[in-house]
Amino acid sequence: MASSDRGTSTLQGWHALQTLWRGDQRSVIQGLPHSQLAPAWQLLLLGDGSPTRHLQLLTGEPTAVDVIEMAPIADQDDGAPPPIRAIAGPRLRRQVWLRTASGQRLAYATSWWTQQRVDAYLRDRAQPIWANLADLRTELYRDIQGVEYGDSAALSEAFGQTGPFWGRYYLFWHQGQPLTLIYEVFSPAIATYLGPSTPQPVV
């Protein structure tokens, strides 16, 4: 559920991390100490590439999307990160699992859209956002606003992995206008492909 430090919205139902640490845009631009987050994980979390494309390249399998929800939330901030204010209301919230074609869940994502614009960009709602926008040849700027490290009982159960987890949130810009706010959390199972997210102590 949305964590209590994100605002006073009465809406519930998406999985925000209970943050142990949060970094702002300065942390994103500068990068984190390698003792805090391994370089390969920084490429995934702090880089401006498509996570669905990255996951496909890492696993060698197509990245599939399981849509959990697409729900109108009116003008509520929904307990979302502060950049939600850049997305005009009324808004629609979309929640998905990102997984391999064989079924391994690797990430969770929530996105918020202006309700009147979502159909123009998500023509196939069962496909990843990246695939929809690529089909439209949409030029985008991924503006990463923050990175988080924290726990979530719901995500622990869904991933079959114990936390804490790494996550991030960012705005997509198109033609000078904010298109959507996206919040992503990655499963520790990605360590199979990237190695540990934090360096292991020397014994």
mmCIF file of C-alpha atoms in Angstrom:
data_model
loop_
_atom_site.group_PDB
_atom_site.id
_atom_site.type_symbol
_atom_site.label_atom_id
_atom_site.label_comp_id
_atom_site.label_asym_id
_atom_site.label_seq_id
_atom_site.Cartn_x
_atom_site.Cartn_y
_atom_site.Cartn_z
ATOM 1 C CA MET A 1 0.000 0.000 0.000
ATOM 2 C CA ALA A 2 1.013 3.602 -0.351
ATOM 3 C CA SER A 3 3.315 4.622 2.450
ATOM 4 C CA SER A 4 2.167 7.208 4.952
ATOM 5 C CA ASP A 5 4.990 9.681 4.221
ATOM 6 C CA ARG A 6 3.708 10.465 0.726
ATOM 7 C CA GLY A 7 0.771 12.665 1.548
ATOM 8 C CA THR A 8 -2.819 12.629 2.743
ATOM 9 C CA SER A 9 -4.584 11.001 -0.191
ATOM 10 C CA THR A 10 -7.379 8.666 0.865
ATOM 11 C CA LEU A 11 -6.790 6.337 -2.063
ATOM 12 C CA GLN A 12 -5.021 3.052 -1.389
ATOM 13 C CA GLY A 13 -4.018 0.074 -3.409
ATOM 14 C CA TRP A 14 -0.547 0.454 -4.952
ATOM 15 C CA HIS A 15 2.702 -0.805 -3.494
ATOM 16 C CA ALA A 16 4.993 1.994 -2.392
ATOM 17 C CA LEU A 17 8.165 1.091 -0.556
ATOM 18 C CA GLN A 18 8.413 1.814 3.137
ATOM 19 C CA THR A 19 11.591 3.747 2.548
ATOM 20 C CA LEU A 20 14.797 3.186 4.468
ATOM 21 C CA TRP A 21 16.683 5.587 2.205
ATOM 22 C CA ARG A 22 15.672 7.980 -0.560
ATOM 23 C CA GLY A 23 17.822 9.881 -3.048
ATOM 24 C CA ASP A 24 16.760 12.915 -5.066
ATOM 25 C CA GLN A 25 17.704 14.061 -8.572
ATOM 26 C CA ARG A 26 21.140 15.116 -7.369
ATOM 27 C CA SER A 27 21.807 11.515 -6.305
ATOM 28 C CA VAL A 28 20.573 10.300 -9.678
ATOM 29 C CA ILE A 29 22.814 12.689 -11.626
ATOM 30 C CA GLN A 30 25.924 12.124 -9.504
ATOM 31 C CA GLY A 31 25.411 8.396 -9.060
ATOM 32 C CA LEU A 32 25.648 6.533 -5.786
ATOM 33 C CA PRO A 33 28.788 5.270 -4.055
ATOM 34 C CA HIS A 34 29.608 1.796 -5.334
ATOM 35 C CA SER A 35 29.614 0.647 -1.716
ATOM 36 C CA GLN A 36 25.903 1.505 -1.635
ATOM 37 C CA LEU A 37 24.780 0.294 -5.077
ATOM 38 C CA ALA A 38 26.848 -1.795 -7.476
ATOM 39 C CA PRO A 39 27.688 -0.237 -10.869
ATOM 40 C CA ALA A 40 25.613 -2.707 -12.901
ATOM 41 C CA TRP A 41 22.545 -1.931 -10.792
ATOM 42 C CA GLN A 42 23.193 1.794 -11.210
ATOM 43 C CA LEU A 43 22.971 1.349 -14.976
ATOM 44 C CA LEU A 44 19.539 -0.232 -14.514
ATOM 45 C CA LEU A 45 18.188 2.174 -11.896
ATOM 46 C CA LEU A 46 19.802 5.490 -12.766
ATOM 47 C CA GLY A 47 20.163 5.150 -16.526
ATOM 48 C CA ASP A 48 17.593 6.539 -18.925
ATOM 49 C CA GLY A 49 16.978 3.360 -20.927
ATOM 50 C CA SER A 50 13.821 1.257 -21.031
ATOM 51 C CA PRO A 51 13.595 -1.239 -18.141
ATOM 52 C CA THR A 52 11.493 -3.654 -20.197
ATOM 53 C CA ARG A 53 14.169 -3.637 -22.896
ATOM 54 C CA HIS A 54 16.943 -4.039 -20.319
ATOM 55 C CA LEU A 55 15.174 -6.983 -18.693
ATOM 56 C CA GLN A 56 14.758 -8.657 -22.063
ATOM 57 C CA LEU A 57 18.458 -8.253 -22.804
ATOM 58 C CA LEU A 58 19.452 -9.545 -19.377
ATOM 59 C CA THR A 59 17.244 -12.628 -19.349
ATOM 60 C CA GLY A 60 17.219 -13.522 -23.041
ATOM 61 C CA GLU A 61 13.423 -13.732 -22.886
ATOM 62 C CA PRO A 62 10.726 -11.303 -24.023
ATOM 63 C CA THR A 63 9.448 -9.105 -21.189
ATOM 64 C CA ALA A 64 5.763 -9.753 -20.595
ATOM 65 C CA VAL A 65 3.311 -7.545 -18.731
ATOM 66 C CA ASP A 66 0.569 -8.661 -16.363
ATOM 67 C CA VAL A 67 -1.818 -5.738 -15.922
ATOM 68 C CA ILE A 68 -3.120 -5.657 -12.347
ATOM 69 C CA GLU A 69 -5.280 -2.582 -12.584
ATOM 70 C CA MET A 70 -6.275 0.418 -14.657
ATOM 71 C CA ALA A 71 -8.430 2.608 -12.457
ATOM 72 C CA PRO A 72 -9.578 6.233 -12.507
ATOM 73 C CA ILE A 73 -8.515 8.178 -9.420
ATOM 74 C CA ALA A 74 -10.063 11.573 -10.284
ATOM 75 C CA ASP A 75 -7.810 14.436 -9.151
ATOM 76 C CA GLN A 76 -6.306 12.598 -6.184
ATOM 77 C CA ASP A 77 -2.542 12.640 -5.637
ATOM 78 C CA ASP A 78 -2.920 8.968 -4.643
ATOM 79 C CA GLY A 79 0.004 9.046 -2.216
ATOM 80 C CA ALA A 80 2.291 9.157 -5.266
ATOM 81 C CA PRO A 81 5.701 10.861 -5.341
ATOM 82 C CA PRO A 82 5.554 14.686 -5.623
ATOM 83 C CA PRO A 83 5.965 14.802 -9.446
ATOM 84 C CA ILE A 84 2.367 13.504 -9.667
ATOM 85 C CA ARG A 85 1.423 17.183 -9.661
ATOM 86 C CA ALA A 86 2.846 17.463 -13.173
ATOM 87 C CA ILE A 87 0.196 15.027 -14.459
ATOM 88 C CA ALA A 88 -3.058 16.866 -15.044
ATOM 89 C CA GLY A 89 -6.266 15.396 -13.668
ATOM 90 C CA PRO A 90 -8.486 13.589 -13.812
ATOM 91 C CA ARG A 91 -5.931 10.790 -13.593
ATOM 92 C CA LEU A 92 -5.796 7.081 -14.257
ATOM 93 C CA ARG A 93 -3.552 4.679 -12.342
ATOM 94 C CA ARG A 94 -2.074 1.599 -14.060
ATOM 95 C CA GLN A 95 -0.349 -1.205 -12.150
ATOM 96 C CA VAL A 96 1.611 -4.044 -13.739
ATOM 97 C CA TRP A 97 4.058 -6.860 -13.070
ATOM 98 C CA LEU A 98 6.988 -7.154 -15.460
ATOM 99 C CA ARG A 99 8.062 -10.758 -15.915
ATOM 100 C CA THR A 100 9.917 -13.075 -18.214
ATOM 101 C CA ALA A 101 7.912 -14.988 -20.787
ATOM 102 C CA SER A 102 8.491 -18.087 -18.654
ATOM 103 C CA GLY A 103 6.840 -16.433 -15.653
ATOM 104 C CA GLN A 104 9.528 -15.002 -13.347
ATOM 105 C CA ARG A 105 8.447 -11.657 -11.893
ATOM 106 C CA LEU A 106 11.299 -9.166 -12.058
ATOM 107 C CA ALA A 107 9.667 -5.781 -11.435
ATOM 108 C CA TYR A 108 6.518 -3.992 -10.334
ATOM 109 C CA ALA A 109 5.393 -0.694 -11.810
ATOM 110 C CA THR A 110 2.681 1.848 -11.204
ATOM 111 C CA SER A 111 2.068 4.703 -13.635
ATOM 112 C CA TRP A 112 -0.245 7.691 -13.520
ATOM 113 C CA TRP A 113 -1.733 9.242 -16.653
ATOM 114 C CA THR A 114 -4.047 12.052 -17.573
ATOM 115 C CA GLN A 115 -7.180 9.998 -18.169
ATOM 116 C CA GLN A 116 -8.107 11.715 -21.437
ATOM 117 C CA ARG A 117 -4.683 11.014 -22.989
ATOM 118 C CA VAL A 118 -3.982 7.428 -21.975
ATOM 119 C CA ASP A 119 -5.736 5.747 -24.910
ATOM 120 C CA ALA A 120 -3.650 7.715 -27.406
ATOM 121 C CA TYR A 121 -0.410 6.262 -26.004
ATOM 122 C CA LEU A 122 -1.418 2.858 -24.604
ATOM 123 C CA ARG A 123 -3.196 1.416 -27.611
ATOM 124 C CA ASP A 124 -2.404 -2.137 -26.523
ATOM 125 C CA ARG A 125 -2.765 -2.075 -22.757
ATOM 126 C CA ALA A 126 -1.419 -5.612 -22.386
ATOM 127 C CA GLN A 127 1.962 -4.544 -23.796
ATOM 128 C CA PRO A 128 4.742 -2.673 -21.963
ATOM 129 C CA ILE A 129 4.658 1.117 -22.150
ATOM 130 C CA TRP A 130 7.961 0.999 -24.045
ATOM 131 C CA ALA A 131 6.475 -1.288 -26.714
ATOM 132 C CA ASN A 132 3.432 0.949 -27.173
ATOM 133 C CA LEU A 133 5.484 4.107 -27.499
ATOM 134 C CA ALA A 134 8.016 2.439 -29.797
ATOM 135 C CA ASP A 135 5.200 1.373 -32.119
ATOM 136 C CA LEU A 136 4.087 5.006 -32.262
ATOM 137 C CA ARG A 137 7.690 6.222 -32.797
ATOM 138 C CA THR A 138 7.112 8.558 -29.857
ATOM 139 C CA GLU A 139 10.136 10.658 -28.909
ATOM 140 C CA LEU A 140 10.533 10.715 -25.145
ATOM 141 C CA TYR A 141 12.741 12.036 -22.386
ATOM 142 C CA ARG A 142 12.948 9.872 -19.260
ATOM 143 C CA ASP A 143 13.419 12.318 -16.371
ATOM 144 C CA ILE A 144 14.411 10.281 -13.316
ATOM 145 C CA GLN A 145 13.286 12.166 -10.226
ATOM 146 C CA GLY A 146 14.315 9.897 -7.370
ATOM 147 C CA VAL A 147 15.588 6.524 -6.220
ATOM 148 C CA GLU A 148 14.453 4.568 -3.160
ATOM 149 C CA TYR A 149 15.493 1.626 -1.023
ATOM 150 C CA GLY A 150 12.924 0.057 1.256
ATOM 151 C CA ASP A 151 10.632 -2.774 2.272
ATOM 152 C CA SER A 152 7.211 -3.980 1.178
ATOM 153 C CA ALA A 153 5.482 -7.057 2.547
ATOM 154 C CA ALA A 154 3.248 -7.248 -0.522
ATOM 155 C CA LEU A 155 6.186 -7.162 -2.924
ATOM 156 C CA SER A 156 8.129 -9.700 -0.858
ATOM 157 C CA GLU A 157 5.228 -12.098 -1.274
ATOM 158 C CA ALA A 158 4.743 -11.330 -4.961
ATOM 159 C CA PHE A 159 8.434 -11.636 -5.870
ATOM 160 C CA GLY A 160 9.080 -14.576 -3.560
ATOM 161 C CA GLN A 161 12.088 -12.582 -2.358
ATOM 162 C CA THR A 162 12.863 -10.787 0.861
ATOM 163 C CA GLY A 163 13.587 -7.066 0.809
ATOM 164 C CA PRO A 164 14.755 -4.432 1.036
ATOM 165 C CA PHE A 165 14.161 -3.535 -2.597
ATOM 166 C CA TRP A 166 15.474 -0.844 -4.931
ATOM 167 C CA GLY A 167 13.010 1.380 -6.763
ATOM 168 C CA ARG A 168 12.828 4.625 -8.674
ATOM 169 C CA TYR A 169 10.328 7.085 -10.092
ATOM 170 C CA TYR A 170 10.466 9.273 -13.176
ATOM 171 C CA LEU A 171 8.491 11.435 -15.557
ATOM 172 C CA PHE A 172 8.185 10.763 -19.262
ATOM 173 C CA TRP A 173 8.204 13.983 -21.299
ATOM 174 C CA HIS A 174 6.874 14.225 -24.848
ATOM 175 C CA GLN A 175 6.953 17.407 -26.931
ATOM 176 C CA GLY A 176 7.798 19.461 -23.854
ATOM 177 C CA GLN A 177 4.888 18.142 -21.804
ATOM 178 C CA PRO A 178 4.841 15.561 -18.961
ATOM 179 C CA LEU A 179 3.179 12.410 -20.280
ATOM 180 C CA THR A 180 3.175 10.023 -17.298
ATOM 181 C CA LEU A 181 4.735 9.438 -13.887
ATOM 182 C CA ILE A 182 6.137 5.925 -13.388
ATOM 183 C CA TYR A 183 7.170 4.233 -10.124
ATOM 184 C CA GLU A 184 9.170 0.992 -10.428
ATOM 185 C CA VAL A 185 10.490 -1.541 -7.941
ATOM 186 C CA PHE A 186 12.918 -4.295 -8.976
ATOM 187 C CA SER A 187 13.140 -7.827 -7.604
ATOM 188 C CA PRO A 188 16.399 -9.009 -6.025
ATOM 189 C CA ALA A 189 16.110 -11.939 -8.463
ATOM 190 C CA ILE A 190 17.783 -9.647 -11.003
ATOM 191 C CA ALA A 191 21.006 -10.355 -9.093
ATOM 192 C CA THR A 192 21.074 -13.629 -11.049
ATOM 193 C CA TYR A 193 21.986 -11.517 -14.097
ATOM 194 C CA LEU A 194 23.625 -8.397 -12.622
ATOM 195 C CA GLY A 195 25.273 -9.750 -9.507
ATOM 196 C CA PRO A 196 24.463 -8.470 -5.979
ATOM 197 C CA SER A 197 23.033 -4.959 -5.734
ATOM 198 C CA THR A 198 25.491 -4.137 -2.965
ATOM 199 C CA PRO A 199 29.056 -5.461 -2.681
ATOM 200 C CA GLN A 200 29.477 -8.466 -0.455
ATOM 201 C CA PRO A 201 31.810 -8.101 2.536
ATOM 202 C CA VAL A 202 35.168 -9.794 2.241
ATOM 203 C CA VAL A 203 35.427 -12.756 4.628
#
